[in-house]
Amino acid sequence: MNLKNLSAKNKTHKKILNHLKNKKILKIFKEFSTSLNIKENIAVAVSGGPDSLALAFLAKCYALKNRIEAKYFIVDHKLRKRSSLEATIVRNNLKKIDVNCKILKWNGKKPVKNIQSLARNKRYFLLASECKKNNIKNLLLGHHLDDMSENFLIRIVRGSGLNGLISFNKKTTYKDQNLDILRPLLNLEKKDLIYISKKVLNFFIKDPSNINEDYKRTRIRNLLQSLEKEGLDKKKLILTINNLKDTDESIRFYVNRNLEKNLVFVKRKNICILKNNFFNQAHEIIFRSLTKIIQSVGKKYYPVRGKSIEELIKKIEGKSFTKVTLGGCFIDRVNETILISRENSHKVKIL
């Protein structure tokens, strides 16, 4: 880069960081920085909404201050007629803060059922693939405090257990890839992110699906607004979630202890052997321990459905239990011992 271009670049960066002189924006940025707290290169998932545009700006400031590289990606699902045009408009607006965004397109036939879930899975796949190409191990998503509240109520409607209710974490790992999914906005409210988008970019796109009551998340969002009028605001809901997380930590301790003491993994034969005492625990400990083993041995990103694990436990406790398959695993009993191996592994006899 020649001196003239370098000088122009420095002026642009100075202009971007000048927004931090705004006390409210600076306070939000400090919360974001504390939450993120990494020194490695990052990728940022962007849409046209105010939350992800605010994320793009905050990540840009963070990258400049910490001298790391940030890559930005927009996923065009092509589920709406204007989606490609909107992706281009978003990309052009982000150039105001020196953000060069790459558009990732979902080509091919689109589903007619379970659209939001399948679109989300495709989005993660496209983003993860691009991170792998660029050797980036950290992907930032724009989920915020309001999303956490909505997710909590959605899981309650589904009848989720404790583990499901608190599954919205600041950091998760994507499948078996070396990619961390980071959510550094979880302590921030949507209204703060709207403020940044308006103040910095004077732009964001309103997604029509956000007001479409055909989607459960939209109905839950409207329910939350009604509950706030009755005194159940987001802060109280988050306090409940955090209290449940404390309880969950205690359960995780006993699950890990059960796995350490009552599980033997024979690496040479790629098989897990469960000792008799594995099942002499509280039901939740057995339930989570089995879920974790089957997810790991079967090499699945998502755990097996809770209902299936419950049925497996009942079968194991019964006297007539025979070999079953679940989550890509064989579960078998030899004498009084339970064996778990991958479906494509050779059958192993324990003498």
Short mmCIF file of C-alpha atoms in Angstrom, two decimals:
data_model
loop_
_atom_site.label_atom_id
_atom_site.label_comp_id
_atom_site.label_asym_id
_atom_site.label_seq_id
_atom_site.Cartn_x
_atom_site.Cartn_y
_atom_site.Cartn_z
CA MET A 1 0.00 0.00 0.00
CA ASN A 2 1.46 3.39 -1.00
CA LEU A 3 1.72 6.33 1.42
CA LYS A 4 -1.32 8.13 -0.03
CA ASN A 5 -3.58 5.10 0.38
CA LEU A 6 -2.14 4.40 3.84
CA SER A 7 -2.89 7.96 4.91
CA ALA A 8 -6.47 7.68 3.64
CA LYS A 9 -6.86 4.38 5.47
CA ASN A 10 -5.61 5.88 8.72
CA LYS A 11 -8.06 8.78 8.40
CA THR A 12 -10.93 6.33 7.86
CA HIS A 13 -9.92 4.30 10.91
CA LYS A 14 -9.64 7.45 13.02
CA LYS A 15 -13.13 8.47 11.90
CA ILE A 16 -14.49 5.05 12.89
CA LEU A 17 -12.88 5.15 16.36
CA ASN A 18 -14.15 8.72 16.88
CA HIS A 19 -17.60 7.23 17.42
CA LEU A 20 -16.26 5.89 20.72
CA LYS A 21 -16.19 9.47 22.01
CA ASN A 22 -19.94 9.08 22.37
CA LYS A 23 -20.36 8.02 26.04
CA LYS A 24 -23.16 5.57 25.36
CA ILE A 25 -21.35 3.90 22.45
CA LEU A 26 -18.13 3.74 24.50
CA LYS A 27 -19.98 2.04 27.37
CA ILE A 28 -21.44 -0.53 24.97
CA PHE A 29 -18.01 -1.10 23.36
CA LYS A 30 -16.38 -1.70 26.77
CA GLU A 31 -19.04 -4.31 27.61
CA PHE A 32 -18.47 -5.93 24.21
CA SER A 33 -14.65 -5.94 24.62
CA THR A 34 -14.83 -7.48 28.09
CA SER A 35 -17.17 -10.16 26.81
CA LEU A 36 -15.05 -11.00 23.73
CA ASN A 37 -11.56 -10.75 25.26
CA ILE A 38 -9.51 -12.57 22.59
CA LYS A 39 -6.38 -11.64 20.62
CA GLU A 40 -6.91 -13.89 17.59
CA ASN A 41 -8.36 -13.12 14.15
CA ILE A 42 -12.14 -13.18 13.97
CA ALA A 43 -14.98 -13.67 11.48
CA VAL A 44 -18.24 -11.78 11.85
CA ALA A 45 -21.64 -12.99 10.62
CA VAL A 46 -23.63 -10.04 9.31
CA SER A 47 -27.24 -9.56 8.23
CA GLY A 48 -29.10 -6.33 7.62
CA GLY A 49 -30.57 -6.18 11.12
CA PRO A 50 -29.46 -3.60 13.72
CA ASP A 51 -27.94 -6.21 16.03
CA SER A 52 -25.52 -7.64 13.44
CA LEU A 53 -24.68 -4.20 12.01
CA ALA A 54 -23.82 -3.00 15.51
CA LEU A 55 -21.75 -6.18 15.90
CA ALA A 56 -19.88 -5.34 12.67
CA PHE A 57 -19.03 -1.86 13.98
CA LEU A 58 -17.99 -3.07 17.44
CA ALA A 59 -15.87 -5.85 15.92
CA LYS A 60 -14.21 -3.32 13.58
CA CYS A 61 -13.27 -1.09 16.53
CA TYR A 62 -12.05 -4.11 18.49
CA ALA A 63 -9.92 -5.32 15.55
CA LEU A 64 -8.36 -1.87 15.09
CA LYS A 65 -7.58 -1.46 18.78
CA ASN A 66 -6.17 -4.97 19.18
CA ARG A 67 -4.46 -5.11 15.77
CA ILE A 68 -6.15 -8.31 14.65
CA GLU A 69 -7.81 -9.17 11.33
CA ALA A 70 -11.59 -9.35 11.00
CA LYS A 71 -13.45 -10.98 8.10
CA TYR A 72 -17.13 -10.25 7.46
CA PHE A 73 -19.70 -12.53 5.81
CA ILE A 74 -23.34 -12.12 4.78
CA VAL A 75 -25.41 -15.23 4.04
CA ASP A 76 -27.98 -14.75 1.28
CA HIS A 77 -30.50 -17.56 1.84
CA LYS A 78 -32.47 -16.54 -1.28
CA LEU A 79 -35.71 -17.29 0.55
CA ARG A 80 -37.19 -13.87 -0.26
CA LYS A 81 -37.31 -12.05 -3.59
CA ARG A 82 -35.34 -9.05 -2.31
CA SER A 83 -32.74 -11.02 -0.32
CA SER A 84 -29.91 -10.70 -2.88
CA LEU A 85 -30.58 -6.99 -3.37
CA GLU A 86 -30.68 -6.44 0.41
CA ALA A 87 -27.38 -8.30 0.86
CA THR A 88 -25.76 -5.97 -1.70
CA ILE A 89 -27.24 -2.89 0.01
CA VAL A 90 -25.91 -4.05 3.39
CA ARG A 91 -22.47 -4.72 1.91
CA ASN A 92 -22.36 -1.23 0.38
CA ASN A 93 -23.45 0.46 3.62
CA LEU A 94 -20.77 -1.35 5.62
CA LYS A 95 -18.12 0.21 3.40
CA LYS A 96 -18.80 3.43 5.36
CA ILE A 97 -16.85 1.87 8.24
CA ASP A 98 -14.25 0.20 6.02
CA VAL A 99 -15.88 -3.22 6.29
CA ASN A 100 -15.55 -5.38 3.18
CA CYS A 101 -18.23 -8.03 3.36
CA LYS A 102 -18.33 -11.25 1.34
CA ILE A 103 -21.78 -12.55 0.36
CA LEU A 104 -22.26 -16.31 0.75
CA LYS A 105 -25.17 -17.67 -1.30
CA TRP A 106 -27.46 -20.61 -0.57
CA ASN A 107 -28.11 -21.98 -4.04
CA GLY A 108 -30.38 -24.86 -4.95
CA LYS A 109 -33.86 -26.04 -3.99
CA LYS A 110 -35.35 -24.52 -0.85
CA PRO A 111 -37.44 -26.33 1.79
CA VAL A 112 -41.18 -25.76 2.23
CA LYS A 113 -41.35 -26.96 5.86
CA ASN A 114 -39.24 -26.20 8.95
CA ILE A 115 -37.75 -23.31 6.95
CA GLN A 116 -36.17 -21.29 9.78
CA SER A 117 -34.41 -24.28 11.34
CA LEU A 118 -33.02 -25.58 8.03
CA ALA A 119 -31.97 -22.08 6.96
CA ARG A 120 -30.11 -21.63 10.26
CA ASN A 121 -28.26 -24.93 9.76
CA LYS A 122 -27.30 -23.96 6.20
CA ARG A 123 -26.14 -20.55 7.44
CA TYR A 124 -23.83 -22.11 10.02
CA PHE A 125 -22.46 -24.53 7.42
CA LEU A 126 -21.64 -21.77 4.93
CA LEU A 127 -20.05 -19.57 7.62
CA ALA A 128 -18.03 -22.44 9.08
CA SER A 129 -16.75 -23.46 5.63
CA GLU A 130 -15.60 -19.89 4.93
CA CYS A 131 -13.86 -19.68 8.31
CA LYS A 132 -12.02 -22.90 7.54
CA LYS A 133 -10.85 -21.50 4.18
CA ASN A 134 -9.49 -18.42 5.94
CA ASN A 135 -7.99 -20.36 8.87
CA ILE A 136 -10.15 -18.45 11.37
CA LYS A 137 -11.08 -20.15 14.63
CA ASN A 138 -13.53 -17.59 16.06
CA LEU A 139 -16.92 -16.72 14.53
CA LEU A 140 -18.92 -13.87 16.09
CA LEU A 141 -22.72 -13.92 16.04
CA GLY A 142 -25.08 -11.07 16.90
CA HIS A 143 -27.32 -12.80 19.47
CA HIS A 144 -28.21 -10.44 22.32
CA LEU A 145 -30.06 -10.31 25.66
CA ASP A 146 -33.51 -10.27 24.03
CA ASP A 147 -32.63 -13.38 22.00
CA MET A 148 -31.65 -15.22 25.18
CA SER A 149 -35.04 -14.44 26.75
CA GLU A 150 -36.89 -15.57 23.63
CA ASN A 151 -34.87 -18.78 23.41
CA PHE A 152 -35.63 -19.57 27.07
CA LEU A 153 -39.40 -19.31 26.53
CA ILE A 154 -39.24 -21.29 23.28
CA ARG A 155 -37.50 -24.12 25.15
CA ILE A 156 -40.15 -23.99 27.91
CA VAL A 157 -42.88 -24.38 25.27
CA ARG A 158 -41.01 -27.41 23.90
CA GLY A 159 -40.80 -28.96 27.36
CA SER A 160 -36.99 -28.83 27.51
CA GLY A 161 -35.09 -29.89 30.60
CA LEU A 162 -32.61 -27.74 32.51
CA ASN A 163 -29.79 -28.35 30.04
CA GLY A 164 -31.96 -27.19 27.13
CA LEU A 165 -33.33 -24.12 28.92
CA ILE A 166 -29.87 -22.63 29.44
CA SER A 167 -28.27 -23.78 26.17
CA PHE A 168 -27.71 -20.25 24.83
CA ASN A 169 -24.06 -19.73 25.77
CA LYS A 170 -21.45 -17.09 24.99
CA LYS A 171 -19.20 -19.78 23.54
CA THR A 172 -19.95 -23.05 21.78
CA THR A 173 -18.00 -25.27 19.38
CA TYR A 174 -19.27 -25.93 15.86
CA LYS A 175 -19.55 -29.66 15.19
CA ASP A 176 -16.19 -31.47 15.11
CA GLN A 177 -14.44 -28.50 13.48
CA ASN A 178 -11.94 -26.30 15.25
CA LEU A 179 -14.32 -23.33 15.27
CA ASP A 180 -15.65 -21.45 18.30
CA ILE A 181 -19.03 -19.74 17.98
CA LEU A 182 -18.88 -16.57 20.09
CA ARG A 183 -21.81 -14.38 21.19
CA PRO A 184 -20.23 -11.25 22.73
CA LEU A 185 -23.52 -9.27 22.73
CA LEU A 186 -25.44 -11.48 25.18
CA ASN A 187 -25.24 -8.84 27.93
CA LEU A 188 -26.57 -6.10 25.64
CA GLU A 189 -30.17 -5.21 24.86
CA LYS A 190 -31.50 -4.82 21.33
CA LYS A 191 -32.33 -1.14 21.93
CA ASP A 192 -28.61 -0.44 22.52
CA LEU A 193 -27.71 -2.14 19.23
CA ILE A 194 -30.38 -0.18 17.36
CA TYR A 195 -28.87 2.99 18.82
CA ILE A 196 -25.43 2.12 17.40
CA SER A 197 -26.80 1.20 13.95
CA LYS A 198 -28.67 4.49 13.71
CA LYS A 199 -25.85 6.62 15.11
CA VAL A 200 -22.96 5.06 13.18
CA LEU A 201 -24.52 3.85 9.92
CA ASN A 202 -27.92 5.56 9.94
CA PHE A 203 -29.17 2.34 8.39
CA PHE A 204 -30.61 -1.10 9.03
CA ILE A 205 -33.09 -3.43 7.31
CA LYS A 206 -36.32 -4.57 8.93
CA ASP A 207 -36.76 -8.30 8.34
CA PRO A 208 -40.45 -8.95 7.51
CA SER A 209 -40.21 -12.41 9.16
CA ASN A 210 -39.77 -10.63 12.51
CA ILE A 211 -43.43 -9.60 12.43
CA ASN A 212 -44.77 -12.75 10.76
CA GLU A 213 -46.79 -14.66 13.36
CA ASP A 214 -46.50 -17.86 11.33
CA TYR A 215 -43.14 -18.20 13.09
CA LYS A 216 -43.01 -19.34 16.72
CA ARG A 217 -40.21 -16.94 17.60
CA THR A 218 -42.35 -13.97 16.54
CA ARG A 219 -45.24 -15.18 18.70
CA ILE A 220 -42.88 -15.69 21.65
CA ARG A 221 -41.47 -12.18 21.14
CA ASN A 222 -44.98 -10.75 21.32
CA LEU A 223 -45.68 -12.86 24.43
CA LEU A 224 -42.58 -11.41 26.11
CA GLN A 225 -43.89 -7.91 25.55
CA SER A 226 -47.17 -8.90 27.23
CA LEU A 227 -45.32 -10.49 30.16
CA GLU A 228 -43.30 -7.30 30.68
CA LYS A 229 -46.57 -5.45 31.23
CA GLU A 230 -47.33 -7.98 33.99
CA GLY A 231 -43.99 -7.34 35.69
CA LEU A 232 -41.85 -10.15 34.20
CA ASP A 233 -39.21 -8.01 32.49
CA LYS A 234 -36.06 -9.23 30.74
CA LYS A 235 -33.84 -8.58 33.77
CA LYS A 236 -35.92 -10.88 35.98
CA LEU A 237 -35.97 -13.53 33.28
CA ILE A 238 -32.18 -13.35 32.88
CA LEU A 239 -31.79 -13.57 36.68
CA THR A 240 -33.80 -16.81 36.56
CA ILE A 241 -31.65 -18.15 33.71
CA ASN A 242 -28.43 -17.33 35.61
CA ASN A 243 -29.74 -19.06 38.75
CA LEU A 244 -30.53 -22.14 36.67
CA LYS A 245 -27.00 -22.00 35.23
CA ASP A 246 -25.57 -22.19 38.75
CA THR A 247 -27.65 -25.32 39.37
CA ASP A 248 -26.52 -26.74 36.04
CA GLU A 249 -22.86 -26.29 37.01
CA SER A 250 -23.39 -28.50 40.06
CA ILE A 251 -25.02 -31.20 37.93
CA ARG A 252 -22.17 -31.02 35.39
CA PHE A 253 -19.68 -31.66 38.20
CA TYR A 254 -21.38 -34.95 39.12
CA VAL A 255 -21.82 -35.93 35.47
CA ASN A 256 -18.08 -35.51 34.87
CA ARG A 257 -17.30 -37.45 38.04
CA ASN A 258 -19.56 -40.28 36.90
CA LEU A 259 -17.80 -40.40 33.53
CA GLU A 260 -14.35 -40.35 35.14
CA LYS A 261 -15.06 -43.11 37.67
CA ASN A 262 -17.55 -45.37 35.92
CA LEU A 263 -16.58 -45.28 32.24
CA VAL A 264 -13.74 -47.16 30.58
CA PHE A 265 -12.83 -46.28 26.99
CA VAL A 266 -10.90 -48.97 25.11
CA LYS A 267 -9.21 -46.87 22.44
CA ARG A 268 -7.80 -49.84 20.55
CA LYS A 269 -11.31 -51.24 20.05
CA ASN A 270 -13.09 -47.86 19.98
CA ILE A 271 -15.62 -48.94 22.57
CA CYS A 272 -17.01 -47.54 25.84
CA ILE A 273 -17.62 -49.85 28.78
CA LEU A 274 -20.03 -48.66 31.46
CA LYS A 275 -19.38 -50.03 34.94
CA ASN A 276 -22.31 -51.22 37.06
CA ASN A 277 -22.01 -48.17 39.30
CA PHE A 278 -22.61 -45.91 36.28
CA PHE A 279 -26.34 -46.41 36.81
CA ASN A 280 -26.25 -46.03 40.61
CA GLN A 281 -26.65 -42.26 40.31
CA ALA A 282 -29.47 -39.72 40.32
CA HIS A 283 -31.59 -39.96 37.17
CA GLU A 284 -30.42 -36.62 35.77
CA ILE A 285 -26.77 -37.69 36.17
CA ILE A 286 -27.39 -40.95 34.28
CA PHE A 287 -29.42 -39.12 31.64
CA ARG A 288 -26.73 -36.52 30.92
CA SER A 289 -23.86 -38.99 31.13
CA LEU A 290 -25.46 -41.26 28.50
CA THR A 291 -26.34 -38.28 26.30
CA LYS A 292 -22.75 -37.06 26.39
CA ILE A 293 -21.27 -40.49 25.61
CA ILE A 294 -23.60 -41.18 22.67
CA GLN A 295 -23.04 -37.70 21.22
CA SER A 296 -19.26 -38.14 21.48
CA VAL A 297 -19.04 -41.74 20.23
CA GLY A 298 -21.56 -41.13 17.45
CA LYS A 299 -19.72 -37.91 16.50
CA LYS A 300 -22.91 -35.85 16.32
CA TYR A 301 -23.11 -32.05 16.64
CA TYR A 302 -26.53 -32.10 18.28
CA PRO A 303 -27.31 -34.47 21.17
CA VAL A 304 -29.91 -37.22 20.79
CA ARG A 305 -33.45 -36.20 21.73
CA GLY A 306 -34.18 -36.48 25.44
CA LYS A 307 -37.18 -38.74 24.84
CA SER A 308 -34.94 -41.30 23.12
CA ILE A 309 -32.43 -41.26 26.00
CA GLU A 310 -35.28 -41.76 28.50
CA GLU A 311 -36.49 -44.79 26.53
CA LEU A 312 -32.95 -46.18 26.40
CA ILE A 313 -32.56 -45.89 30.19
CA LYS A 314 -35.85 -47.76 30.71
CA LYS A 315 -34.71 -50.52 28.35
CA ILE A 316 -31.33 -50.87 30.10
CA GLU A 317 -33.08 -51.09 33.48
CA GLY A 318 -35.31 -53.85 32.09
CA LYS A 319 -34.19 -57.47 32.20
CA SER A 320 -34.90 -58.20 28.54
CA PHE A 321 -32.65 -55.45 27.09
CA THR A 322 -31.03 -56.32 23.76
CA LYS A 323 -28.82 -54.38 21.40
CA VAL A 324 -30.24 -51.11 20.04
CA THR A 325 -28.94 -48.34 17.79
CA LEU A 326 -29.17 -44.68 18.74
CA GLY A 327 -27.36 -41.53 17.59
CA GLY A 328 -24.97 -43.45 15.34
CA CYS A 329 -24.09 -45.90 18.15
CA PHE A 330 -24.60 -49.54 19.06
CA ILE A 331 -25.67 -49.99 22.68
CA ASP A 332 -25.35 -53.61 23.85
CA ARG A 333 -25.28 -55.62 27.07
CA VAL A 334 -22.78 -58.41 27.70
CA ASN A 335 -23.56 -60.13 31.00
CA GLU A 336 -24.03 -57.15 33.38
CA THR A 337 -21.93 -54.71 31.35
CA ILE A 338 -23.22 -52.06 28.93
CA LEU A 339 -21.10 -51.45 25.83
CA ILE A 340 -21.34 -48.45 23.49
CA SER A 341 -19.60 -48.30 20.11
CA ARG A 342 -20.04 -46.54 16.77
CA GLU A 343 -22.40 -48.17 14.27
CA ASN A 344 -19.66 -48.58 11.66
CA SER A 345 -17.27 -50.21 14.16
CA HIS A 346 -16.66 -53.96 14.17
CA LYS A 347 -18.65 -55.92 16.72
CA VAL A 348 -16.53 -56.46 19.82
CA LYS A 349 -16.95 -59.29 22.33
CA ILE A 350 -15.86 -58.68 25.91
CA LEU A 351 -14.87 -61.91 27.62
#
